[in-house]
PDB file of C-alpha atoms in Angstrom:
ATOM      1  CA  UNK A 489     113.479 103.068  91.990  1.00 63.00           C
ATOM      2  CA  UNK A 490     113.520 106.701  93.537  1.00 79.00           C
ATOM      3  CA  UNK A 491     115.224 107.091  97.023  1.00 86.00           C
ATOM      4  CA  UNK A 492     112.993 108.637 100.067  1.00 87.00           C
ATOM      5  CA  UNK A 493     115.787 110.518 100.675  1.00 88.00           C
ATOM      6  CA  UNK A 494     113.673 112.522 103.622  1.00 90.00           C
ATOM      7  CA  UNK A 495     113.073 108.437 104.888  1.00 90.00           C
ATOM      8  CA  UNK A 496     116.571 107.414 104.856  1.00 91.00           C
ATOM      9  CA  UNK A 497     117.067 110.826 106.824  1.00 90.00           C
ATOM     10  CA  UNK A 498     114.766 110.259 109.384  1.00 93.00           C
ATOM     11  CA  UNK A 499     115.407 106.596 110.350  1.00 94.00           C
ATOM     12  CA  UNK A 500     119.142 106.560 110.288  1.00 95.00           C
ATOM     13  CA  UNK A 501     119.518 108.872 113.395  1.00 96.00           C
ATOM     14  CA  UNK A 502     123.742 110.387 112.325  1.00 95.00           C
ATOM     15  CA  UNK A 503     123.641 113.150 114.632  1.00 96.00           C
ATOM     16  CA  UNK A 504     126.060 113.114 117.610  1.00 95.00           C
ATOM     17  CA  UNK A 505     123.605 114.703 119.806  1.00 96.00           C
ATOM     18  CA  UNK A 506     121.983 112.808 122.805  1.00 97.00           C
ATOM     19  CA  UNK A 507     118.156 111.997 121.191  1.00 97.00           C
ATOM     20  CA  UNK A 508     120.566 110.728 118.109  1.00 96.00           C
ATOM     21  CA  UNK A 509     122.284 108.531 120.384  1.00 97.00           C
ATOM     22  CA  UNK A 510     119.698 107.004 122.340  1.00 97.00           C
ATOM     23  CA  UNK A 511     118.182 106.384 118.502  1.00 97.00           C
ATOM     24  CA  UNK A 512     121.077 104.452 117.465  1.00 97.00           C
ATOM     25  CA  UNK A 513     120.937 102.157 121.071  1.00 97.00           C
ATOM     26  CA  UNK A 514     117.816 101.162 120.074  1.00 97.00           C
ATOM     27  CA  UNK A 515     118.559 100.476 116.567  1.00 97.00           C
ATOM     28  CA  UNK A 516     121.853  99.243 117.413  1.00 98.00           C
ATOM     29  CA  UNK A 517     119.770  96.127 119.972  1.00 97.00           C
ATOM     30  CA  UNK A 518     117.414  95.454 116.993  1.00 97.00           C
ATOM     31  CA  UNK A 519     120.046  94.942 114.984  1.00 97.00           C
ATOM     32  CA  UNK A 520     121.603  92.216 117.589  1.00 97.00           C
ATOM     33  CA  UNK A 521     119.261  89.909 117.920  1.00 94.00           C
ATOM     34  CA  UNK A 522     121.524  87.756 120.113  1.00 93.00           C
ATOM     35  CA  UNK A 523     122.797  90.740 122.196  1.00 95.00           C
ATOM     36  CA  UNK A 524     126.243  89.843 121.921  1.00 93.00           C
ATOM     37  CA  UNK A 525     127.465  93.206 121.568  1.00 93.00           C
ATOM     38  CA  UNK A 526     128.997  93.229 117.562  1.00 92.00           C
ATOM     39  CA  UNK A 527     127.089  92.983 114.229  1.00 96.00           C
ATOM     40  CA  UNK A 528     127.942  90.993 111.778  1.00 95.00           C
ATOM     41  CA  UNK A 529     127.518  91.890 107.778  1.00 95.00           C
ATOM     42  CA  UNK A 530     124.206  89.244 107.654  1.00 95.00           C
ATOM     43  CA  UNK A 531     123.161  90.958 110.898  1.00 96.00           C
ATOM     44  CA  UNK A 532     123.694  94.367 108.933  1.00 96.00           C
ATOM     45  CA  UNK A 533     121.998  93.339 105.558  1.00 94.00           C
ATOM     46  CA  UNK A 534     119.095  92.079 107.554  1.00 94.00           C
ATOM     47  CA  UNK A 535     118.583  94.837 110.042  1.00 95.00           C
ATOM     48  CA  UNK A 536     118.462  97.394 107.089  1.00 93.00           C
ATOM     49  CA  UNK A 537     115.533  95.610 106.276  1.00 92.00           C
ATOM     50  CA  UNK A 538     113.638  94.105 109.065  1.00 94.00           C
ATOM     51  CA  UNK A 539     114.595  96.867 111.559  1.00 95.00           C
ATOM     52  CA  UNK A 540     115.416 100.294 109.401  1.00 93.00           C
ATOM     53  CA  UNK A 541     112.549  98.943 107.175  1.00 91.00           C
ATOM     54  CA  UNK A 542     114.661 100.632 104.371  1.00 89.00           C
ATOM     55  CA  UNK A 543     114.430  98.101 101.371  1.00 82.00           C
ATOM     56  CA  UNK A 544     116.663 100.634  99.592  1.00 79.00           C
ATOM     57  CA  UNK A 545     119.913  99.568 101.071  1.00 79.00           C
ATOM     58  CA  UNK A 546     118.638  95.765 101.621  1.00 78.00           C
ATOM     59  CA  UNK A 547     118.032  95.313  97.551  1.00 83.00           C
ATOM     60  CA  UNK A 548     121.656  97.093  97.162  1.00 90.00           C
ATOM     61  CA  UNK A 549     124.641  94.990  98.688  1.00 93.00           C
ATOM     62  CA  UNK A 550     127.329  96.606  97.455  1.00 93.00           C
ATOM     63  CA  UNK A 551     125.979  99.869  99.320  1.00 94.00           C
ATOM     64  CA  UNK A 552     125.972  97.227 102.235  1.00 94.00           C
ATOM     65  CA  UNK A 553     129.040  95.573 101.405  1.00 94.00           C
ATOM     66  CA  UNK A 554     131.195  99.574 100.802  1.00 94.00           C
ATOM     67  CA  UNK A 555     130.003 100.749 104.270  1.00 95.00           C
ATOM     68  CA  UNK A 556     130.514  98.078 106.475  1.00 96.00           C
ATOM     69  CA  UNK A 557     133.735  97.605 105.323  1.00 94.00           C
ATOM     70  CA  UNK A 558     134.670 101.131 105.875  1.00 93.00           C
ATOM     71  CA  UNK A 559     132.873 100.849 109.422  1.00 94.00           C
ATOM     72  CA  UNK A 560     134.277  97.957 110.782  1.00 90.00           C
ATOM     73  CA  UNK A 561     137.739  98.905 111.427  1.00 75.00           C
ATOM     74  CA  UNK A 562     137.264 102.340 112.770  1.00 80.00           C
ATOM     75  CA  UNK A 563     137.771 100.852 116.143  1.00 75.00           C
ATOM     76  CA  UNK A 564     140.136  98.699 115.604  1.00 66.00           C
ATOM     77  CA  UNK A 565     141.095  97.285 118.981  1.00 58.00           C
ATOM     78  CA  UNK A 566     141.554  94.030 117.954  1.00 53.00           C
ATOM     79  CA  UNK A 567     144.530  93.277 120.870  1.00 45.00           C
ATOM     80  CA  UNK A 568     141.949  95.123 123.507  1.00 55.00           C
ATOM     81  CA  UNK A 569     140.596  92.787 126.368  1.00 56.00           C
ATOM     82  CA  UNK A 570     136.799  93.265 124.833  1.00 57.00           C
ATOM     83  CA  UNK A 571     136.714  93.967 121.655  1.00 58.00           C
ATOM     84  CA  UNK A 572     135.193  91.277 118.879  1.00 62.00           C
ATOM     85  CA  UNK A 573     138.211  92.515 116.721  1.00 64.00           C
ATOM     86  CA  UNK A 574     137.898  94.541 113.115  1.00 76.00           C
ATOM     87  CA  UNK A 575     135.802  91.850 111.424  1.00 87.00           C
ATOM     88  CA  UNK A 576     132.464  93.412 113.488  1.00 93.00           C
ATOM     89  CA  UNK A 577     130.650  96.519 113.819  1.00 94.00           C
ATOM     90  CA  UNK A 578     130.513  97.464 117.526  1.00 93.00           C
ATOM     91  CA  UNK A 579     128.332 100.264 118.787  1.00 94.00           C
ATOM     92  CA  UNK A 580     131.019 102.735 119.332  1.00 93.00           C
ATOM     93  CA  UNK A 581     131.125 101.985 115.032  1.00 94.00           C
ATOM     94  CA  UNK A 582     127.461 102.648 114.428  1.00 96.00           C
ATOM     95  CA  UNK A 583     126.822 105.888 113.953  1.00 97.00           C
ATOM     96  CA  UNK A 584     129.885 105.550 111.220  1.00 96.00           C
ATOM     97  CA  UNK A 585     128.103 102.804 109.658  1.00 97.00           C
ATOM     98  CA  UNK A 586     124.976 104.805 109.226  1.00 97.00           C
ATOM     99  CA  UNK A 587     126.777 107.396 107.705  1.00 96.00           C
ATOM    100  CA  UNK A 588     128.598 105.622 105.103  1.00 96.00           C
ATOM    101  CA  UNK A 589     125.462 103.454 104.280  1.00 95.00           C
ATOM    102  CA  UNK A 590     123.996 107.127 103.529  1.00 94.00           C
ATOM    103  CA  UNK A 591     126.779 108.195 101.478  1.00 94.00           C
ATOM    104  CA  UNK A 592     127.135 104.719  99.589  1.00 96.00           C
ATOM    105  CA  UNK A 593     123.587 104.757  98.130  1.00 94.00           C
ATOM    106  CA  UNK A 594     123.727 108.242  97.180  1.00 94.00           C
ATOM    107  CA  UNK A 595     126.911 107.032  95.275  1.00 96.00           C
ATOM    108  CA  UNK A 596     125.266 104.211  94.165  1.00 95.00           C
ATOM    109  CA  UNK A 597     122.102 106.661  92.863  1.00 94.00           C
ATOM    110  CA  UNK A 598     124.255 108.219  91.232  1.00 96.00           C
ATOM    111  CA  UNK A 599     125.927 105.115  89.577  1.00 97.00           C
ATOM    112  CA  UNK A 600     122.635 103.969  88.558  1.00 95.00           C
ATOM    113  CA  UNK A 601     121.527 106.562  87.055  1.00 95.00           C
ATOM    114  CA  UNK A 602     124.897 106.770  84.358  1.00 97.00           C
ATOM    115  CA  UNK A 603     124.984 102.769  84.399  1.00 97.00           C
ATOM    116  CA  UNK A 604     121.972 102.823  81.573  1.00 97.00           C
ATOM    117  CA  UNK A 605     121.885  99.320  80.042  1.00 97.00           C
ATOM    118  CA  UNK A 606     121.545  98.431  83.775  1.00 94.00           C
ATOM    119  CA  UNK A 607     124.084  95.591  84.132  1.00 96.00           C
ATOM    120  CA  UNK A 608     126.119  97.176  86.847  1.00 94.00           C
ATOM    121  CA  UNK A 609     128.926  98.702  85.159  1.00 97.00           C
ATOM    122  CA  UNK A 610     129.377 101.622  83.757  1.00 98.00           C
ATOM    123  CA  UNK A 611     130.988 101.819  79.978  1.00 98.00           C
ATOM    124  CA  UNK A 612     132.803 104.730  78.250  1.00 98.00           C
ATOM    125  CA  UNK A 613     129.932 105.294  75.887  1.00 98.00           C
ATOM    126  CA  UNK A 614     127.486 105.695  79.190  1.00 98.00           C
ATOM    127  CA  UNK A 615     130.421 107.716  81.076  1.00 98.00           C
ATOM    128  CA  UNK A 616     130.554 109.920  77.799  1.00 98.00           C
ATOM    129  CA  UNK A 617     126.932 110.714  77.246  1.00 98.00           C
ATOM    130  CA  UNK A 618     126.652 111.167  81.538  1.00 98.00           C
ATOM    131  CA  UNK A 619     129.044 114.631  81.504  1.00 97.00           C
ATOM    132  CA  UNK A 620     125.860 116.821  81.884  1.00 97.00           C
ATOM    133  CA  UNK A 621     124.544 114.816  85.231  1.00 95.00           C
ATOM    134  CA  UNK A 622     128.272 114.528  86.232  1.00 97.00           C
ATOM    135  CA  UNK A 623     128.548 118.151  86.071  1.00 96.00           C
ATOM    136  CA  UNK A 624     125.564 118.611  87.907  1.00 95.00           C
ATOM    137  CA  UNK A 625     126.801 116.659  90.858  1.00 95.00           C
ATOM    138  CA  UNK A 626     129.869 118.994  90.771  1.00 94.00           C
ATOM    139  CA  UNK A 627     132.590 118.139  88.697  1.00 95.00           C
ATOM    140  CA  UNK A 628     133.161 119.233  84.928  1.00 95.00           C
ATOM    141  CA  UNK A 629     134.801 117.026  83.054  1.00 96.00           C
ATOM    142  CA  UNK A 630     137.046 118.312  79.771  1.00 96.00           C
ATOM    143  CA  UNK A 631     138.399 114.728  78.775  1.00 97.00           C
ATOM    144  CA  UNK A 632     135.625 112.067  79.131  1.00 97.00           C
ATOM    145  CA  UNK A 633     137.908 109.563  77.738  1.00 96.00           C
ATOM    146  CA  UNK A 634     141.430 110.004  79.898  1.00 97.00           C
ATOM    147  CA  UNK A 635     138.958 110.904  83.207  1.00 98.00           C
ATOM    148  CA  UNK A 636     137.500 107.325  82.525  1.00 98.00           C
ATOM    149  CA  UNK A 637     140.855 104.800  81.792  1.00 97.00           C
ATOM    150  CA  UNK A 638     141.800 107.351  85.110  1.00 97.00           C
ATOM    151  CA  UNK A 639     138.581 105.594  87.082  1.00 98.00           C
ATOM    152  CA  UNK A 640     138.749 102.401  85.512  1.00 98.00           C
ATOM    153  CA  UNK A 641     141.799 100.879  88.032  1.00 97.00           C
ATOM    154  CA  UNK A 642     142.086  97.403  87.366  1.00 96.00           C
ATOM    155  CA  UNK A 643     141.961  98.476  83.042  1.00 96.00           C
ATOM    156  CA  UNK A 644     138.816  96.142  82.652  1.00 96.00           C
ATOM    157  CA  UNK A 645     137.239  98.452  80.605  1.00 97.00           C
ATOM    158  CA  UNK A 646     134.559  99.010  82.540  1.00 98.00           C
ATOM    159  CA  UNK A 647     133.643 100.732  85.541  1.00 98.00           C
ATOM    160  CA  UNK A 648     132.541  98.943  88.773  1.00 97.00           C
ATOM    161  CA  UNK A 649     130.456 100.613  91.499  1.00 97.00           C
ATOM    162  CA  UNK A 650     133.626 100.503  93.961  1.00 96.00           C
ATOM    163  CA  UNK A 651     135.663 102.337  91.170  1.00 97.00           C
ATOM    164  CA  UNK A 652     132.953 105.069  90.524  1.00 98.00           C
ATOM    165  CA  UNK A 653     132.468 105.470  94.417  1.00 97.00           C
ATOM    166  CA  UNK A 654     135.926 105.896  94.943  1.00 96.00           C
ATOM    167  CA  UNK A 655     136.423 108.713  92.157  1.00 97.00           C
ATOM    168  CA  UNK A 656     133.422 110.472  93.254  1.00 97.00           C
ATOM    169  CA  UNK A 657     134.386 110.706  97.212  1.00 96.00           C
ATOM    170  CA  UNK A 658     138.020 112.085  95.666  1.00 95.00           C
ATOM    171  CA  UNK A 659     136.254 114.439  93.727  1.00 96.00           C
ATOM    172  CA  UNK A 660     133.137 115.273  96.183  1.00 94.00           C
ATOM    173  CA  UNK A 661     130.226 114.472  93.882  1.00 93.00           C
ATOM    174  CA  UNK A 662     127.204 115.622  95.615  1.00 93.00           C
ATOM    175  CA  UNK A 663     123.764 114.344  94.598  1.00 88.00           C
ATOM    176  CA  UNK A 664     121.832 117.782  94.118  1.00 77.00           C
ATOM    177  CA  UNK A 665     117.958 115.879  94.663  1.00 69.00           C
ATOM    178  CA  UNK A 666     119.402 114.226  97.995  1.00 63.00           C
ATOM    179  CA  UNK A 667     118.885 115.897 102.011  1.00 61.00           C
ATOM    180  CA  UNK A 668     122.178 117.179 101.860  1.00 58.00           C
TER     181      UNK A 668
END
């Protein structure tokens, strides 16, 4: 399935300016349905859907999973007279959680589109014949092979989506059809 990418740009206000901010509040309460001031990862997966209205990240958890795990602990006051701890997204944490949810799909867009048998990992032979679209996204690759066992941490054979994402923040892979 294509990404909107002007969509995802337009209802995940990531701006630090003040209309941005106010944006997030309000996305931020619809997200809490109980108002108790942290989100949970259900609360997360649900108010990408129900709220953001952006099936794109809702049908993708480990987009979902990637950013609210790098979220979460950004503020980690977990000893602070307040604070719900690192296990929650709190609002000071949301405009980082937006962000990464962009960055994780457009890593994941990218991971679909060289994962072509579609079973969510990525083998040498797909790796090998994806050089051109990696190179289009910004790195050129002269050893297919060594570049993969290099990606492929825990020597399964295969690359996973966390693997891939990791390699292609190192290495800056930039999606050219995205809004960035």
């Amino acid at each position: 399935m294509p990404i909107d990418w002007p969509k995802i740009r337009e209802r995940m206000p990531m701006e630090k300016d003040a209309e941005s901010k106010k944006k997030r509040k309000e996305l931020f309460s619809g997200f809490d349905p109980n108002g108790n001031g942290y989100l949970s990862l259900a609360e997360v997966d649900k108010g990408c859907r129900d709220v953001l209205g952006l099936h794109e990240l809702f049908d993708v958890k480990p987009v979902l999973m990637r950013a609210f795990q790098a979220a979460k602990s950004i503020n980690n006051k977990k000893n602070k007279s307040g604070s719900h701890g690192p296990d929650f997204i709190e609002f000071c944490e949301f405009r980082l959680l937006l962000v990464y949810l962009r960055m994780y799909l457009e890593l994941w867009d990218m991971f679909d589109q060289v994962d072509t048998s579609d079973d969510g990992r990525v083998s040498k032979e797909e790796f090998k014949k994806a050089m051109p679209l990696i190179e289009s996204w910004g790195v050129k690759i002269e050893d297919p092979e060594a570049v993969f066992n290099e990606i492929d941490t825990d020597g399964g054979g295969m690359l996973l989506f966390i693997e891939f994402a990791n390699w292609a923040i190192e290495k800056g892979l930039d999606l050219e059809d995205d809004d960035d």
